[in-house]
mmCIF file of C-alpha atoms and ligand atoms in Angstrom:
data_model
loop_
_atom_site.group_PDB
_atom_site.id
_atom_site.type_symbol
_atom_site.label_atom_id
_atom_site.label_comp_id
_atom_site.label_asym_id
_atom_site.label_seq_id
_atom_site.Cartn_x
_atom_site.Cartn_y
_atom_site.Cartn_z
ATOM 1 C CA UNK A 28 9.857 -25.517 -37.313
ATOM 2 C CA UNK A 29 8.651 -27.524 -40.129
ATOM 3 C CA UNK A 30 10.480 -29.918 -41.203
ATOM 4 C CA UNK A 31 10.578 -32.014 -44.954
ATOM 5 C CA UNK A 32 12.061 -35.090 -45.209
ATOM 6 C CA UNK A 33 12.508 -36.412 -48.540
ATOM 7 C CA UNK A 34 13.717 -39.941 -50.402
ATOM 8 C CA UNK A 35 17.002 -38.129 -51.837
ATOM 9 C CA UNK A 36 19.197 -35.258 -53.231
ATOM 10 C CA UNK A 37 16.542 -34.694 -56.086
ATOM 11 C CA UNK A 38 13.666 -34.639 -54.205
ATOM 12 C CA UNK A 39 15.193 -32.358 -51.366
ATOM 13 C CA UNK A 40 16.587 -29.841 -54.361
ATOM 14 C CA UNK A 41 13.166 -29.582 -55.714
ATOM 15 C CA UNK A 42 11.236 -29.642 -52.662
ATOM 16 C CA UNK A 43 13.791 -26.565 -51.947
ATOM 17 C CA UNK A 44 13.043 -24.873 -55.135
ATOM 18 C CA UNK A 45 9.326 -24.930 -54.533
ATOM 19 C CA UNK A 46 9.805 -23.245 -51.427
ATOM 20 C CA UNK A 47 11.874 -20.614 -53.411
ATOM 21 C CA UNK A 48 9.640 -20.314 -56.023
ATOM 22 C CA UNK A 49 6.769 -19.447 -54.119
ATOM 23 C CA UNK A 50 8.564 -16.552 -52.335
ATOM 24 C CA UNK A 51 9.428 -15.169 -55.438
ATOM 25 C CA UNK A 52 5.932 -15.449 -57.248
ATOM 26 C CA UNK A 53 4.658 -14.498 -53.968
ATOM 27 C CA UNK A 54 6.992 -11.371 -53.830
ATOM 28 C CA UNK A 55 8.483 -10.729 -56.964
ATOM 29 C CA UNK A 56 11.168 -7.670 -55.284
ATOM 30 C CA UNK A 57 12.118 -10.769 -52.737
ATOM 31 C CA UNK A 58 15.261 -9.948 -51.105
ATOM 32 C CA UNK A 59 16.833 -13.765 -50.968
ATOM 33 C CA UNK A 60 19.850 -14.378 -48.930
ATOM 34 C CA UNK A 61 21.777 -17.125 -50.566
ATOM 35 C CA UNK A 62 24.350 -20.151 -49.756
ATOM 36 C CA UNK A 63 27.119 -21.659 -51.561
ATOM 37 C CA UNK A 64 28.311 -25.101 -51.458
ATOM 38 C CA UNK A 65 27.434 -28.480 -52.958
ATOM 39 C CA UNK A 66 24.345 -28.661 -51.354
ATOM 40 C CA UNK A 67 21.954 -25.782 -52.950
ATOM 41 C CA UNK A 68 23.583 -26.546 -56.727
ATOM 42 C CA UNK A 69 20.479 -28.933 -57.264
ATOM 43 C CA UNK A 70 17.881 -25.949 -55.807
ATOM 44 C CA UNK A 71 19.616 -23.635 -58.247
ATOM 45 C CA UNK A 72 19.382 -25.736 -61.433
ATOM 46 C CA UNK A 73 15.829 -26.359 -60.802
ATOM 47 C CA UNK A 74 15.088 -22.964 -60.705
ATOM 48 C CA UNK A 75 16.751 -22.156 -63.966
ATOM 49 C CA UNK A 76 14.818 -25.062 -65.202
ATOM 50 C CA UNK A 77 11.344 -23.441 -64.487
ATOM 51 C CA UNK A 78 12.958 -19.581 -65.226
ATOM 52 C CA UNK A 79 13.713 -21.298 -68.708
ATOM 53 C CA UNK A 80 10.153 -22.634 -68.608
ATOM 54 C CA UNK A 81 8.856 -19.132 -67.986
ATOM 55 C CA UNK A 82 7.743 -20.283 -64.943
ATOM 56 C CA UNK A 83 9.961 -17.727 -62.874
ATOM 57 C CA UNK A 84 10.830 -14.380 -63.335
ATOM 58 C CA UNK A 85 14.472 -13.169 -60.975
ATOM 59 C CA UNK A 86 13.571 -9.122 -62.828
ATOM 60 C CA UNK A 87 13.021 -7.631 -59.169
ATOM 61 C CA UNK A 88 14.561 -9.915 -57.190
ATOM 62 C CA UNK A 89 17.670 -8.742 -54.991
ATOM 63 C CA UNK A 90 20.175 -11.392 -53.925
ATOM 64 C CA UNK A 91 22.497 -10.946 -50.500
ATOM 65 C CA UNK A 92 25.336 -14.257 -50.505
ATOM 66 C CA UNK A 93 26.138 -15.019 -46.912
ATOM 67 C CA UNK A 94 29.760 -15.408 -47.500
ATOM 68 C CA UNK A 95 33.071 -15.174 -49.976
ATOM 69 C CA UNK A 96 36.830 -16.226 -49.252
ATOM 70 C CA UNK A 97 39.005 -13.467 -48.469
ATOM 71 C CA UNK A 98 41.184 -12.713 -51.264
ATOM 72 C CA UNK A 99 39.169 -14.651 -54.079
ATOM 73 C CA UNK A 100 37.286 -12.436 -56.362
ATOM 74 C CA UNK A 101 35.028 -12.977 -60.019
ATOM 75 C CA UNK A 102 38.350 -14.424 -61.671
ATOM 76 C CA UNK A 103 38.992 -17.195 -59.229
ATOM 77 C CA UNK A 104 36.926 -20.333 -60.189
ATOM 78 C CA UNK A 105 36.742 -21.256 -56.375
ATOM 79 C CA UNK A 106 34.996 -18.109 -55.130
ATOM 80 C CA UNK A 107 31.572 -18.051 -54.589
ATOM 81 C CA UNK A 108 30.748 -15.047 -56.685
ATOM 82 C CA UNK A 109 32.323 -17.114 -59.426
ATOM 83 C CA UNK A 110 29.919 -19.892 -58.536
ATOM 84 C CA UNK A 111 26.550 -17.737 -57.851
ATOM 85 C CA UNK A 112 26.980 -16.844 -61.416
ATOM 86 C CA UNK A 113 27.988 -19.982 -62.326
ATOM 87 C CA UNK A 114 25.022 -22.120 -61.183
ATOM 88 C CA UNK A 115 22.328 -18.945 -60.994
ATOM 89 C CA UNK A 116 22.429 -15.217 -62.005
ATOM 90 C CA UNK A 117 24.344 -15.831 -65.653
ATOM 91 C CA UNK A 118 21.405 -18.357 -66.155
ATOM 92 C CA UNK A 119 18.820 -16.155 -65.309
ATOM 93 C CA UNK A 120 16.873 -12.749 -65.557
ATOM 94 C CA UNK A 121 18.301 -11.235 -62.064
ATOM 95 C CA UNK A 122 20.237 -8.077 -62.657
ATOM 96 C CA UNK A 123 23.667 -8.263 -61.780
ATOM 97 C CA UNK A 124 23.364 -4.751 -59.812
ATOM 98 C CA UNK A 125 20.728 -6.559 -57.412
ATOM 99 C CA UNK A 126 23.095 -9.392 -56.604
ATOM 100 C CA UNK A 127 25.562 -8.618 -54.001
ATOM 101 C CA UNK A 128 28.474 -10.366 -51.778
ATOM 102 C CA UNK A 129 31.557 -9.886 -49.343
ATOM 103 C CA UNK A 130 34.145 -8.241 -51.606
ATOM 104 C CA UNK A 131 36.487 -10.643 -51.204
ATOM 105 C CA UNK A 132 38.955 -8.499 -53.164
ATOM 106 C CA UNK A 133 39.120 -6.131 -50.278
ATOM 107 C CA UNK A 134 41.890 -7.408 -47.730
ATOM 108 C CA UNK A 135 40.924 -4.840 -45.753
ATOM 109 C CA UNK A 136 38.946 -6.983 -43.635
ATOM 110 C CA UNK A 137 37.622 -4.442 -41.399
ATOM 111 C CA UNK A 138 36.654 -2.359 -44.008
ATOM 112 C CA UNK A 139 35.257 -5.210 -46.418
ATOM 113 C CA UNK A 140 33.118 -6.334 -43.298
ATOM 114 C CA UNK A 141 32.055 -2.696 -42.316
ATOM 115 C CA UNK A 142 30.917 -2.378 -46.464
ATOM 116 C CA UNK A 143 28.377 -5.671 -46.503
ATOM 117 C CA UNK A 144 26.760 -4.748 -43.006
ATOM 118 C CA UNK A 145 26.022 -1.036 -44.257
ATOM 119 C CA UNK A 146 24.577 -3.026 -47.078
ATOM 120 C CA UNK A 147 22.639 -5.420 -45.644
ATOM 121 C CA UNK A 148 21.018 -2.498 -43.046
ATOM 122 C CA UNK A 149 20.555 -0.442 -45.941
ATOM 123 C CA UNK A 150 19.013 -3.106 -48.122
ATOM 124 C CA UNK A 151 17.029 -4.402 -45.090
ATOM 125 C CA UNK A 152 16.267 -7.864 -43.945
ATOM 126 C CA UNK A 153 16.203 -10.822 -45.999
ATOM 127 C CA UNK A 154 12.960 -12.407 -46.950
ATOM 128 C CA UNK A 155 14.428 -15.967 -47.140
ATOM 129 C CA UNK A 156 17.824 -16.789 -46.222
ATOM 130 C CA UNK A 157 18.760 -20.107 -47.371
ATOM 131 C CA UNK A 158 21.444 -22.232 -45.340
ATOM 132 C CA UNK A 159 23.615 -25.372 -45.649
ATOM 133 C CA UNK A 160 25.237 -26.630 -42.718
ATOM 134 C CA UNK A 161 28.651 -28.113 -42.119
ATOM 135 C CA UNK A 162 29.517 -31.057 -40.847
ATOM 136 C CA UNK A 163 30.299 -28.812 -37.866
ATOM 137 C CA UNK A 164 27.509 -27.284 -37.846
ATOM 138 C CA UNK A 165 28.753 -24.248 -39.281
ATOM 139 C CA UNK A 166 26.196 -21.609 -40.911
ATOM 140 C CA UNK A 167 28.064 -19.305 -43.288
ATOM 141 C CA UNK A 168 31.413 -19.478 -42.129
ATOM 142 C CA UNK A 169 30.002 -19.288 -38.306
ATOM 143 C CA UNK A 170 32.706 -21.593 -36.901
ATOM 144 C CA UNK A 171 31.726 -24.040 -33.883
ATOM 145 C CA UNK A 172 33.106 -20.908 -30.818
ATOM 146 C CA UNK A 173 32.508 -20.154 -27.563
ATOM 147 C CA UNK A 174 30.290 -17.134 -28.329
ATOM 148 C CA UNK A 175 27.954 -16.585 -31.393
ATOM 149 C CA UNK A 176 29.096 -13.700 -33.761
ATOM 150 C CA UNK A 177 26.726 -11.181 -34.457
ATOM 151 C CA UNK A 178 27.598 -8.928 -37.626
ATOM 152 C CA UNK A 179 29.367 -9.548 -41.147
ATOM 153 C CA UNK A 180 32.891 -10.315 -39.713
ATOM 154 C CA UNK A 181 36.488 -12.034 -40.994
ATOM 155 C CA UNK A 182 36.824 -15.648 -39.892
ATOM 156 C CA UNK A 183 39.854 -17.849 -39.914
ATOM 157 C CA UNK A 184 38.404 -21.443 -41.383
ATOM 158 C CA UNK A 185 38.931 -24.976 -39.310
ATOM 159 C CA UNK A 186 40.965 -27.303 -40.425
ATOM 160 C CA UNK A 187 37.666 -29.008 -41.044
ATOM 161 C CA UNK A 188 36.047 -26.958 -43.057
ATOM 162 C CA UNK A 189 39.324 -26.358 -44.901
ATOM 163 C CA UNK A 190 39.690 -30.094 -45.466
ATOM 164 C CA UNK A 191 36.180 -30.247 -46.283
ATOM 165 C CA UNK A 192 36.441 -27.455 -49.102
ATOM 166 C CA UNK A 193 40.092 -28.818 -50.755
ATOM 167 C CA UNK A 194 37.711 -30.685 -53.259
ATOM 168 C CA UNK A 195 36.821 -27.628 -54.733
ATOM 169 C CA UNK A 196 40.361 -26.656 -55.613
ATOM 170 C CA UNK A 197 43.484 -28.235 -57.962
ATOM 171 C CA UNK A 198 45.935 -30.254 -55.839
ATOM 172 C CA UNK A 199 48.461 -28.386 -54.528
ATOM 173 C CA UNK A 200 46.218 -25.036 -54.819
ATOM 174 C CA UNK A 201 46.029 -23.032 -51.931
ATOM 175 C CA UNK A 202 42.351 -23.164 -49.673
ATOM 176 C CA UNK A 203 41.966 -19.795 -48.451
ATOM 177 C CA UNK A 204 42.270 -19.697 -44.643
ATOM 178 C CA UNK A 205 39.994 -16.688 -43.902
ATOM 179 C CA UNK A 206 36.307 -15.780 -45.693
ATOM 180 C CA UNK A 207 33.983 -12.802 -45.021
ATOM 181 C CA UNK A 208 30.782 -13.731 -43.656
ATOM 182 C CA UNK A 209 27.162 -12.934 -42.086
ATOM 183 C CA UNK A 210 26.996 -13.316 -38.412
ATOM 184 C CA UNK A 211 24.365 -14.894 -36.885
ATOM 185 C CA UNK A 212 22.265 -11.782 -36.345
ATOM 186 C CA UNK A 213 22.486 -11.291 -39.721
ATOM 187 C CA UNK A 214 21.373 -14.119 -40.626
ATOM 188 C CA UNK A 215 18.523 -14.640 -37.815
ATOM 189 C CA UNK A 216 17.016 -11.041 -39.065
ATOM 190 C CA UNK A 217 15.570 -13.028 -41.680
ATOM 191 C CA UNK A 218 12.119 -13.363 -42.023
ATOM 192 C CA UNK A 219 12.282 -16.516 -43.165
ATOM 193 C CA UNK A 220 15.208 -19.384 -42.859
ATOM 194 C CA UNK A 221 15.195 -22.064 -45.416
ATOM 195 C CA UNK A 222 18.210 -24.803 -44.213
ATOM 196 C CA UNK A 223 18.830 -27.861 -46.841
ATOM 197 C CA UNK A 224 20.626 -30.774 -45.756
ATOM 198 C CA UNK A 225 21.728 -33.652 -47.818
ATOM 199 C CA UNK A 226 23.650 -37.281 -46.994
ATOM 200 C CA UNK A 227 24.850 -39.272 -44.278
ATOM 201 C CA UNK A 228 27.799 -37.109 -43.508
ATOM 202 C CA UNK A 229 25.272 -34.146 -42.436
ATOM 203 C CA UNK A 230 22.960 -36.227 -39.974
ATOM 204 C CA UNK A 231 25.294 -35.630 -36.583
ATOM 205 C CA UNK A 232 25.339 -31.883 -37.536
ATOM 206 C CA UNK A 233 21.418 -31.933 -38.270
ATOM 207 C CA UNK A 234 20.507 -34.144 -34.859
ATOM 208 C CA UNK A 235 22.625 -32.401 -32.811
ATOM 209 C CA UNK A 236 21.450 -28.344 -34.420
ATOM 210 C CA UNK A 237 17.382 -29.317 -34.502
ATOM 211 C CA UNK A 238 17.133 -31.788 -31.610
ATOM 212 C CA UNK A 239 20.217 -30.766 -29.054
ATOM 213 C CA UNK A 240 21.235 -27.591 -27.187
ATOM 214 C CA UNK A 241 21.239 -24.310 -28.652
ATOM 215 C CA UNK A 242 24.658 -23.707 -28.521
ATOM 216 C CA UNK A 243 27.637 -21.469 -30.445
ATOM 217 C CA UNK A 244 29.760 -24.865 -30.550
ATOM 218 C CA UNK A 245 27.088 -25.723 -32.901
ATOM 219 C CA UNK A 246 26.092 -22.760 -34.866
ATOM 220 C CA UNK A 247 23.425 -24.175 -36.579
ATOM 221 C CA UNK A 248 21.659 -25.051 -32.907
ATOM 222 C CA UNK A 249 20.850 -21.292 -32.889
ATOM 223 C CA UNK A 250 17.860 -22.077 -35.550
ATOM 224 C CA UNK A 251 15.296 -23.369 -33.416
ATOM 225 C CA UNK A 252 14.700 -19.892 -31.454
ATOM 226 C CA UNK A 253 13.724 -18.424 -34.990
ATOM 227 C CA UNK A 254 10.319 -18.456 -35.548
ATOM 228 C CA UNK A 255 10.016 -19.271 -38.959
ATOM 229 C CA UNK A 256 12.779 -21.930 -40.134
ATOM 230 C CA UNK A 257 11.756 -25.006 -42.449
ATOM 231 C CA UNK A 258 14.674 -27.546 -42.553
ATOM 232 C CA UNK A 259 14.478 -29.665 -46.242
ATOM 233 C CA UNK A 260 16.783 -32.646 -45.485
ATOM 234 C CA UNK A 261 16.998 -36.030 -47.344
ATOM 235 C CA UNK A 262 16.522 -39.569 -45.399
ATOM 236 C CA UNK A 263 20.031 -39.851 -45.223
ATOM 237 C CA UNK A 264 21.053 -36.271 -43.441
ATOM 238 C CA UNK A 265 17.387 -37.253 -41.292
ATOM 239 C CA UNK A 266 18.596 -40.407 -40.493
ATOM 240 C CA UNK A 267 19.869 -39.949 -36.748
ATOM 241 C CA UNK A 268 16.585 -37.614 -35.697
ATOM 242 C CA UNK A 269 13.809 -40.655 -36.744
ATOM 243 C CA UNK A 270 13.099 -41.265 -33.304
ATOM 244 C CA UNK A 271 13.916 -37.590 -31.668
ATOM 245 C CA UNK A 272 11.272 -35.460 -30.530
ATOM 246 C CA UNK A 273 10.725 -31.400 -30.098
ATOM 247 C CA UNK A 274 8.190 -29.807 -29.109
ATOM 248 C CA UNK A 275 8.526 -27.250 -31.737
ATOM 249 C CA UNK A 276 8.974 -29.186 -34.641
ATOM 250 C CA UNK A 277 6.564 -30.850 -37.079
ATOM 251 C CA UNK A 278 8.253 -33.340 -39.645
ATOM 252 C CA UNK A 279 6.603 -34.621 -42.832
ATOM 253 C CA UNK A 280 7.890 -37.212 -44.535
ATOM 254 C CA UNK A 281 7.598 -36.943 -48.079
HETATM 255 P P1 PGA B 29 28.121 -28.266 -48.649
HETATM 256 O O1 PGA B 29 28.501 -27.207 -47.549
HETATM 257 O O2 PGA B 29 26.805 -27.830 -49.203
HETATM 258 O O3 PGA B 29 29.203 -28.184 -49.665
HETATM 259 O O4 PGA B 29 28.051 -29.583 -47.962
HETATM 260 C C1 PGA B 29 27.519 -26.726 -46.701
HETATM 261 C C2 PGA B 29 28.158 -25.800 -45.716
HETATM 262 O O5 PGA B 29 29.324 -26.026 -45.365
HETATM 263 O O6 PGA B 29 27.490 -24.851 -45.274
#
């Protein structure tokens, strides 16, 4: 695993977007699997900086999100299709048929998680899938568990990371309790893994994913037996790992 560690937010967002970028001039018909959060909103306003620059072109690319709430769809400012168009595709070239996510729409969870596997086995794997991680460790919504789930599947949120998202919504508004999202082997099937991490509050999660036990109580963990991950993380989400060691990671600090 490689491993970038830079001074701060900015530099990790457009040390991110160079990785990015270089798939997708690289690979123009990339299939990119994207993440949602805080985190990758500086990554995707870089890109749409160079895109504006005619730097970039998003014409071929096809998108796969990794997760949406159940029962939030387009409408709902807090869903993450909302926000993928919000931060990236209404900002650039990408056609909206080539950018795809959990329906959240569809209650039918069974059915709604039956509907993105078919797509993501018909699409085939991703050629970057970028991550966040929670301060559980979480990927997606992969939950700390006792077992890692494998498929797209329905999972009912911690009180963590339901806590952790109420800043996203209006006091008083309701956090959805359940999302739709990639399992692990859907996310490991990736041919490449691109995980950004950002601030103090991320540097247990990060120490304990890169440098502790692979482990499904820490979802992340599960990265270090891909063979192609590079993690992007700021001083402050590095800060705990300065004096760990692994065998299978090389760290440059930026
Ligand atoms: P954040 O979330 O980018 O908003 O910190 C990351 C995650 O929970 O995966």
């Amino acid at each position: 695993m490689r491993i970038y560690v830079t001074k701060d937010y900015a530099e990790m967002s457009r040390k991110a977007a160079n990785i990015i970028s270089a798939q997708i001039i690289i690979k123009p018909d990339s299939i990119l699997g994207l993440a949602t959060g805080s985190t990758p909103i500086g990554t995707y306003d870089q890109l749409v900086n160079w895109y504006e620059k005619g730097d970039l072109d998003f014409s071929e690319v096809v998108t796969v999100n990794l997760d949406e709430y159940r029962g939030l769809g387009p409408e709902s400012p807090q869903s993450y299709v909302y926000y993928m168009r919000h931060y990236l595709f209404d900002r650039v070239n990408i056609k909206p048929e080539n950018t795809h996510l959990p329906n959240g729409l569809n209650e039918n969870a069974e059915e709604a998680c039956n509907d993105y596997n078919e797509l993501l086995n018909k699409l085939g794997e991703q050629d970057l899938q970028i991550l966040g991680i929670g301060r559980n460790g979480h990927i997606g919504f992969n939950e700390p568990d006792e077992i890692f789930d494998q498929d797209v599947h329905c999972v009912s949120l911690t009180n963590s990371t339901i806590e952790a998202n109420k800043r996203f919504f209006e006091a008083g508004e309701e956090v959805p309790k359940y999302a739709y999202t990639m399992g692990i082997r859907s996310i490991l099937r990736a041919r490449k893994i691109l995980m950004m991490a950002s601030g103090e509050d991320k540097a247990d999660a990060v120490k304990k994913a890169f440098f502790g036990p692979v482990t499904p109580l820490v979802p992340a963990s599960i990265l270090q037996l891909h063979d192609d991950v590079i993690l992007v993380t700021d001083q402050a989400a590095y800060s705990k790992c300065a004096n760990s060691t692994h065998t299978r990671h090389t760290a440059y600090i930026l």
